[in-house]
């Protein structure tokens, strides 16, 4: 036990003494030995190291937050450019429609660049109806009842056949697509309803309503990744149940399968390419001239199919690509040109799934 004593002869002086022996402690004992001083120094160094690590972590988080904020601002700017592109596209559609009220001739199909501050952007406006409308395999309305449309199911199977998909696979997939969208729960031959999907490793049910995006086709029974990869460039999900409104004035010869599917088994790919290749300059002025071509001699479509090909485009597909610094942004939009002004129907960011 150590205590401090004040000597009467030396006022203000303080001595450290041992309580048991009443003698002052050695100066080395009062100040602490070399071991204690080393431990104190080690403690200080450890504290400095810990504080340095914490500071580095804080600076790293600050750097990350700065990059996230900058990327977010760049993305917002890119989306603003995309919306500006939509406005330009709607204006362009109005010009195309007003230029010729009866037909649309080769609308878009090429990238159009336009300058932006700090980067560049390109836009492509093309016919958005030159595809097989997956929702056409039914007729009716989601508000009432959706029933299977046999002519569209046959066209979907014919499209798959034109793309080299065996009929043994194409028929069941076409029926399964109708089952996926129609309102009833009774499967078509080779098709699939809830009971088939509930047996999957991850169970789910049929949608029983219109598709919002063509990527939903991947959930239909029988559609493998390879099959979907083959079909993806040829299918779309328009927000209507109309038969696929292929425009015979904007189709390219490479899109001949869309003509061959109109009357399954009656129009060969060779004849379909020839029809598109011999199209009059400026396009067909009358849909009857399209059906009167020599390649279609002997082909008698049903009244529903007879009115299916279009001379005037209603649906337009817009693809916007914006590059700002190291960031690339892509938007795909569907625009209804029949509205005044043209109306944006769907918008999707990123590459098509």
Short mmCIF file of N, CA and C in Angstrom, two decimals, residues 165-281:
data_model
loop_
_atom_site.label_atom_id
_atom_site.label_comp_id
_atom_site.label_asym_id
_atom_site.label_seq_id
_atom_site.Cartn_x
_atom_site.Cartn_y
_atom_site.Cartn_z
N UNK A 165 -38.61 -26.28 -87.11
CA UNK A 165 -38.99 -27.00 -85.89
C UNK A 165 -39.90 -28.16 -86.28
N UNK A 166 -39.60 -29.38 -85.85
CA UNK A 166 -40.40 -30.54 -86.26
C UNK A 166 -41.86 -30.40 -85.87
N UNK A 167 -42.79 -30.86 -86.74
CA UNK A 167 -44.21 -30.77 -86.43
C UNK A 167 -44.59 -31.48 -85.13
N UNK A 168 -43.88 -32.56 -84.80
CA UNK A 168 -44.19 -33.28 -83.56
C UNK A 168 -43.99 -32.42 -82.33
N UNK A 169 -43.13 -31.43 -82.44
CA UNK A 169 -42.91 -30.51 -81.33
C UNK A 169 -43.73 -29.24 -81.50
N UNK A 170 -43.89 -28.78 -82.74
CA UNK A 170 -44.57 -27.51 -83.00
C UNK A 170 -46.06 -27.58 -82.61
N UNK A 171 -46.74 -28.69 -82.96
CA UNK A 171 -48.17 -28.80 -82.66
C UNK A 171 -48.48 -28.70 -81.17
N UNK A 172 -47.81 -29.51 -80.32
CA UNK A 172 -48.09 -29.42 -78.88
C UNK A 172 -47.75 -28.06 -78.29
N UNK A 173 -46.67 -27.42 -78.76
CA UNK A 173 -46.31 -26.10 -78.23
C UNK A 173 -47.38 -25.07 -78.60
N UNK A 174 -47.89 -25.13 -79.83
CA UNK A 174 -48.94 -24.20 -80.25
C UNK A 174 -50.20 -24.39 -79.40
N UNK A 175 -50.58 -25.63 -79.13
CA UNK A 175 -51.75 -25.90 -78.29
C UNK A 175 -51.50 -25.48 -76.84
N UNK A 176 -50.28 -25.71 -76.36
CA UNK A 176 -49.95 -25.31 -74.99
C UNK A 176 -50.00 -23.80 -74.84
N UNK A 177 -49.60 -23.07 -75.89
CA UNK A 177 -49.70 -21.62 -75.83
C UNK A 177 -51.15 -21.17 -75.71
N UNK A 178 -52.05 -21.79 -76.49
CA UNK A 178 -53.47 -21.45 -76.39
C UNK A 178 -54.01 -21.77 -75.01
N UNK A 179 -53.60 -22.91 -74.45
CA UNK A 179 -54.03 -23.27 -73.09
C UNK A 179 -53.52 -22.26 -72.06
N UNK A 180 -52.31 -21.75 -72.29
CA UNK A 180 -51.71 -20.80 -71.34
C UNK A 180 -52.52 -19.51 -71.25
N UNK A 181 -53.10 -19.09 -72.40
CA UNK A 181 -53.78 -17.80 -72.45
C UNK A 181 -55.29 -17.91 -72.28
N UNK A 182 -55.92 -18.98 -72.81
CA UNK A 182 -57.38 -19.04 -72.78
C UNK A 182 -57.91 -19.15 -71.35
N UNK A 183 -59.21 -18.92 -71.22
CA UNK A 183 -59.82 -18.83 -69.88
C UNK A 183 -60.18 -20.16 -69.27
N UNK A 184 -60.31 -21.22 -70.08
CA UNK A 184 -60.76 -22.49 -69.52
C UNK A 184 -59.58 -23.26 -68.91
N UNK A 185 -59.90 -24.39 -68.30
CA UNK A 185 -58.88 -25.23 -67.66
C UNK A 185 -58.79 -26.61 -68.30
N UNK A 186 -59.39 -26.76 -69.48
CA UNK A 186 -59.35 -28.05 -70.18
C UNK A 186 -58.22 -28.02 -71.21
N UNK A 187 -57.23 -28.89 -71.08
CA UNK A 187 -56.09 -28.85 -72.01
C UNK A 187 -56.47 -29.36 -73.40
N UNK A 188 -55.88 -28.74 -74.41
CA UNK A 188 -56.02 -29.20 -75.79
C UNK A 188 -55.13 -30.42 -76.01
N UNK A 189 -55.31 -31.16 -77.08
CA UNK A 189 -54.44 -32.31 -77.35
C UNK A 189 -52.97 -31.89 -77.40
N UNK A 190 -52.18 -32.46 -76.51
CA UNK A 190 -50.77 -32.11 -76.44
C UNK A 190 -50.51 -30.82 -75.69
N UNK A 191 -51.57 -30.14 -75.26
CA UNK A 191 -51.40 -28.88 -74.55
C UNK A 191 -51.15 -29.09 -73.06
N UNK A 192 -51.34 -28.02 -72.28
CA UNK A 192 -51.06 -28.11 -70.84
C UNK A 192 -51.85 -27.03 -70.11
N UNK A 193 -52.46 -27.45 -69.00
CA UNK A 193 -53.14 -26.52 -68.10
C UNK A 193 -52.49 -26.62 -66.71
N UNK A 194 -53.18 -26.16 -65.68
CA UNK A 194 -52.60 -26.06 -64.36
C UNK A 194 -51.99 -27.37 -63.86
N UNK A 195 -52.67 -28.48 -64.11
CA UNK A 195 -52.20 -29.75 -63.55
C UNK A 195 -50.82 -30.11 -64.06
N UNK A 196 -50.49 -29.71 -65.30
CA UNK A 196 -49.15 -30.00 -65.84
C UNK A 196 -48.11 -29.11 -65.19
N UNK A 197 -48.43 -27.86 -64.94
CA UNK A 197 -47.46 -26.94 -64.36
C UNK A 197 -47.28 -27.17 -62.86
N UNK A 198 -48.32 -27.65 -62.20
CA UNK A 198 -48.20 -27.90 -60.76
C UNK A 198 -47.30 -29.10 -60.45
N UNK A 199 -47.01 -29.91 -61.47
CA UNK A 199 -46.11 -31.05 -61.27
C UNK A 199 -44.64 -30.68 -61.47
N UNK A 200 -44.38 -29.44 -61.82
CA UNK A 200 -43.00 -29.01 -62.04
C UNK A 200 -42.24 -28.92 -60.71
N UNK A 201 -40.89 -29.01 -60.74
CA UNK A 201 -40.11 -28.87 -59.50
C UNK A 201 -40.44 -27.60 -58.74
N UNK A 202 -40.65 -26.51 -59.48
CA UNK A 202 -41.16 -25.27 -58.88
C UNK A 202 -42.56 -25.06 -59.46
N UNK A 203 -43.61 -25.46 -58.74
CA UNK A 203 -44.96 -25.44 -59.30
C UNK A 203 -45.47 -24.02 -59.57
N UNK A 204 -46.25 -23.89 -60.62
CA UNK A 204 -46.91 -22.63 -60.94
C UNK A 204 -48.16 -22.95 -61.75
N UNK A 205 -48.93 -21.94 -62.08
CA UNK A 205 -50.18 -22.14 -62.80
C UNK A 205 -50.15 -21.42 -64.15
N UNK A 206 -51.06 -21.81 -65.04
CA UNK A 206 -51.20 -21.12 -66.32
C UNK A 206 -51.74 -19.72 -66.08
N UNK A 207 -51.34 -18.78 -66.93
CA UNK A 207 -51.73 -17.38 -66.73
C UNK A 207 -53.21 -17.16 -66.95
N UNK A 208 -53.79 -17.81 -67.99
CA UNK A 208 -55.21 -17.63 -68.35
C UNK A 208 -55.56 -16.18 -68.61
N UNK A 209 -54.63 -15.45 -69.20
CA UNK A 209 -54.85 -14.08 -69.63
C UNK A 209 -53.81 -13.73 -70.69
N UNK A 210 -53.92 -12.55 -71.27
CA UNK A 210 -53.01 -12.15 -72.34
C UNK A 210 -51.58 -12.02 -71.82
N UNK A 211 -50.62 -12.30 -72.68
CA UNK A 211 -49.22 -12.12 -72.35
C UNK A 211 -48.87 -10.63 -72.41
N UNK A 212 -48.07 -10.19 -71.47
CA UNK A 212 -47.60 -8.81 -71.48
C UNK A 212 -46.28 -8.66 -72.22
N UNK A 213 -45.55 -9.76 -72.33
CA UNK A 213 -44.25 -9.71 -73.00
C UNK A 213 -43.98 -11.08 -73.62
N UNK A 214 -43.27 -11.08 -74.74
CA UNK A 214 -42.99 -12.33 -75.43
C UNK A 214 -42.14 -13.28 -74.59
N UNK A 215 -41.41 -12.76 -73.61
CA UNK A 215 -40.57 -13.62 -72.77
C UNK A 215 -41.39 -14.60 -71.94
N UNK A 216 -42.70 -14.33 -71.77
CA UNK A 216 -43.56 -15.26 -71.04
C UNK A 216 -43.68 -16.60 -71.76
N UNK A 217 -43.38 -16.60 -73.04
CA UNK A 217 -43.44 -17.86 -73.80
C UNK A 217 -42.54 -18.91 -73.19
N UNK A 218 -41.49 -18.48 -72.52
CA UNK A 218 -40.52 -19.41 -71.91
C UNK A 218 -41.18 -20.27 -70.83
N UNK A 219 -42.30 -19.80 -70.26
CA UNK A 219 -42.97 -20.56 -69.20
C UNK A 219 -43.95 -21.58 -69.75
N UNK A 220 -44.23 -21.55 -71.05
CA UNK A 220 -45.21 -22.46 -71.64
C UNK A 220 -44.61 -23.85 -71.78
N UNK A 221 -45.42 -24.86 -71.52
CA UNK A 221 -44.96 -26.25 -71.58
C UNK A 221 -44.39 -26.57 -72.96
N UNK A 222 -43.26 -27.24 -72.97
CA UNK A 222 -42.62 -27.66 -74.21
C UNK A 222 -41.67 -26.65 -74.82
N UNK A 223 -41.63 -25.43 -74.30
CA UNK A 223 -40.75 -24.39 -74.84
C UNK A 223 -39.41 -24.48 -74.09
N UNK A 224 -38.44 -25.08 -74.73
CA UNK A 224 -37.10 -25.18 -74.15
C UNK A 224 -36.31 -23.90 -74.45
N UNK A 225 -35.14 -23.81 -73.84
CA UNK A 225 -34.30 -22.63 -74.07
C UNK A 225 -33.90 -22.54 -75.54
N UNK A 226 -33.61 -23.70 -76.16
CA UNK A 226 -33.21 -23.70 -77.57
C UNK A 226 -34.38 -23.29 -78.47
N UNK A 227 -35.57 -23.80 -78.17
CA UNK A 227 -36.74 -23.45 -78.97
C UNK A 227 -37.07 -21.97 -78.83
N UNK A 228 -36.98 -21.45 -77.62
CA UNK A 228 -37.26 -20.04 -77.41
C UNK A 228 -36.24 -19.17 -78.14
N UNK A 229 -34.99 -19.59 -78.15
CA UNK A 229 -33.96 -18.84 -78.86
C UNK A 229 -34.28 -18.77 -80.35
N UNK A 230 -34.84 -19.83 -80.90
CA UNK A 230 -35.22 -19.85 -82.32
C UNK A 230 -36.43 -18.94 -82.58
N UNK A 231 -37.40 -18.97 -81.68
CA UNK A 231 -38.64 -18.23 -81.90
C UNK A 231 -38.56 -16.75 -81.55
N UNK A 232 -37.66 -16.37 -80.65
CA UNK A 232 -37.67 -15.01 -80.10
C UNK A 232 -37.68 -13.92 -81.16
N UNK A 233 -36.89 -13.98 -82.24
CA UNK A 233 -36.92 -12.88 -83.22
C UNK A 233 -38.23 -12.80 -84.02
N UNK A 234 -39.07 -13.82 -83.91
CA UNK A 234 -40.25 -13.89 -84.77
C UNK A 234 -41.56 -13.67 -84.03
N UNK A 235 -41.53 -13.54 -82.71
CA UNK A 235 -42.76 -13.45 -81.95
C UNK A 235 -42.80 -12.14 -81.17
N UNK A 236 -44.02 -11.74 -80.83
CA UNK A 236 -44.24 -10.54 -80.02
C UNK A 236 -45.54 -10.73 -79.24
N UNK A 237 -45.79 -9.84 -78.32
CA UNK A 237 -47.02 -9.91 -77.52
C UNK A 237 -47.72 -8.56 -77.61
N UNK A 238 -48.47 -8.36 -78.67
CA UNK A 238 -49.22 -7.12 -78.83
C UNK A 238 -50.38 -7.10 -77.83
N UNK A 239 -50.79 -5.93 -77.39
CA UNK A 239 -51.84 -5.86 -76.35
C UNK A 239 -53.24 -6.06 -76.90
N UNK A 240 -53.38 -6.81 -78.00
CA UNK A 240 -54.68 -7.10 -78.61
C UNK A 240 -54.67 -8.57 -79.04
N UNK A 241 -55.86 -9.11 -79.31
CA UNK A 241 -55.95 -10.50 -79.76
C UNK A 241 -56.10 -10.61 -81.27
N UNK A 242 -55.87 -9.52 -81.99
CA UNK A 242 -55.99 -9.56 -83.45
C UNK A 242 -54.98 -10.54 -84.05
N UNK A 243 -55.36 -11.14 -85.19
CA UNK A 243 -54.40 -11.94 -85.92
C UNK A 243 -53.18 -11.09 -86.26
N UNK A 244 -52.02 -11.71 -86.29
CA UNK A 244 -50.76 -10.99 -86.50
C UNK A 244 -50.87 -10.04 -87.70
N UNK A 245 -50.79 -8.73 -87.48
CA UNK A 245 -51.04 -7.76 -88.55
C UNK A 245 -49.79 -7.48 -89.40
N UNK A 246 -49.28 -8.51 -90.07
CA UNK A 246 -48.06 -8.33 -90.85
C UNK A 246 -48.31 -7.33 -91.98
N UNK A 247 -47.36 -6.42 -92.12
CA UNK A 247 -47.49 -5.39 -93.14
C UNK A 247 -46.71 -5.82 -94.37
N UNK A 248 -47.42 -6.07 -95.46
CA UNK A 248 -46.77 -6.59 -96.66
C UNK A 248 -45.91 -5.55 -97.35
N UNK A 249 -46.01 -4.29 -96.93
CA UNK A 249 -45.18 -3.24 -97.52
C UNK A 249 -43.91 -2.97 -96.72
N UNK A 250 -43.82 -3.48 -95.50
CA UNK A 250 -42.62 -3.25 -94.69
C UNK A 250 -41.85 -4.54 -94.42
N UNK A 251 -42.43 -5.68 -94.78
CA UNK A 251 -41.70 -6.95 -94.62
C UNK A 251 -40.49 -6.98 -95.55
N UNK A 252 -39.42 -7.60 -95.07
CA UNK A 252 -38.24 -7.82 -95.91
C UNK A 252 -38.27 -9.27 -96.41
N UNK A 253 -37.54 -9.59 -97.49
CA UNK A 253 -37.52 -10.98 -97.97
C UNK A 253 -37.05 -11.96 -96.91
N UNK A 254 -36.21 -11.50 -95.97
CA UNK A 254 -35.75 -12.40 -94.89
C UNK A 254 -36.89 -12.77 -93.94
N UNK A 255 -37.97 -12.01 -93.97
CA UNK A 255 -39.11 -12.29 -93.10
C UNK A 255 -40.18 -13.10 -93.82
N UNK A 256 -39.79 -13.82 -94.84
CA UNK A 256 -40.73 -14.64 -95.61
C UNK A 256 -41.51 -15.65 -94.77
N UNK A 257 -40.95 -16.23 -93.67
CA UNK A 257 -41.76 -17.16 -92.87
C UNK A 257 -43.07 -16.55 -92.36
N UNK A 258 -43.10 -15.24 -92.17
CA UNK A 258 -44.33 -14.60 -91.70
C UNK A 258 -45.40 -14.58 -92.78
N UNK A 259 -44.99 -14.64 -94.04
CA UNK A 259 -45.95 -14.76 -95.14
C UNK A 259 -46.36 -16.21 -95.32
N UNK A 260 -45.38 -17.11 -95.21
CA UNK A 260 -45.66 -18.53 -95.40
C UNK A 260 -46.64 -19.06 -94.35
N UNK A 261 -46.68 -18.47 -93.17
CA UNK A 261 -47.55 -18.98 -92.11
C UNK A 261 -49.01 -18.58 -92.32
N UNK A 262 -49.27 -17.59 -93.20
CA UNK A 262 -50.64 -17.08 -93.34
C UNK A 262 -51.62 -18.17 -93.73
N UNK A 263 -51.23 -18.99 -94.70
CA UNK A 263 -52.07 -20.11 -95.12
C UNK A 263 -51.22 -21.37 -94.97
N UNK A 264 -51.29 -22.01 -93.81
CA UNK A 264 -50.40 -23.15 -93.52
C UNK A 264 -50.43 -24.22 -94.59
N UNK A 265 -49.22 -24.59 -95.05
CA UNK A 265 -49.09 -25.65 -96.02
C UNK A 265 -49.37 -25.26 -97.45
N UNK A 266 -49.75 -24.01 -97.71
CA UNK A 266 -50.12 -23.59 -99.07
C UNK A 266 -49.14 -22.59 -99.65
N UNK A 267 -48.33 -21.95 -98.82
CA UNK A 267 -47.37 -20.96 -99.31
C UNK A 267 -45.97 -21.42 -98.90
N UNK A 268 -45.14 -21.70 -99.89
CA UNK A 268 -43.77 -22.14 -99.60
C UNK A 268 -42.89 -20.94 -99.29
N UNK A 269 -41.76 -21.20 -98.62
CA UNK A 269 -40.82 -20.12 -98.33
C UNK A 269 -40.28 -19.50 -99.62
N UNK A 270 -40.07 -20.33 -100.63
CA UNK A 270 -39.57 -19.82 -101.91
C UNK A 270 -40.55 -18.84 -102.53
N UNK A 271 -41.83 -19.22 -102.55
CA UNK A 271 -42.84 -18.33 -103.11
C UNK A 271 -43.01 -17.06 -102.27
N UNK A 272 -42.90 -17.21 -100.95
CA UNK A 272 -43.05 -16.05 -100.07
C UNK A 272 -41.93 -15.04 -100.32
N UNK A 273 -40.71 -15.54 -100.49
CA UNK A 273 -39.58 -14.63 -100.78
C UNK A 273 -39.78 -13.96 -102.14
N UNK A 274 -40.25 -14.72 -103.11
CA UNK A 274 -40.46 -14.16 -104.45
C UNK A 274 -41.52 -13.07 -104.41
N UNK A 275 -42.57 -13.26 -103.63
CA UNK A 275 -43.63 -12.26 -103.52
C UNK A 275 -43.10 -10.96 -102.94
N UNK A 276 -42.27 -11.07 -101.91
CA UNK A 276 -41.74 -9.86 -101.29
C UNK A 276 -40.68 -9.21 -102.18
N UNK A 277 -39.95 -10.04 -102.91
CA UNK A 277 -38.92 -9.50 -103.79
C UNK A 277 -39.48 -8.79 -105.00
N UNK A 278 -40.67 -9.17 -105.44
CA UNK A 278 -41.29 -8.55 -106.62
C UNK A 278 -42.31 -7.49 -106.24
N UNK A 279 -42.26 -7.03 -105.04
CA UNK A 279 -43.20 -6.02 -104.57
C UNK A 279 -43.06 -4.75 -105.42
N UNK A 280 -44.16 -4.11 -105.79
CA UNK A 280 -44.07 -2.89 -106.62
C UNK A 280 -43.30 -1.79 -105.90
N UNK A 281 -42.68 -0.95 -106.67
CA UNK A 281 -41.97 0.20 -106.10
C UNK A 281 -42.99 1.10 -105.40
#
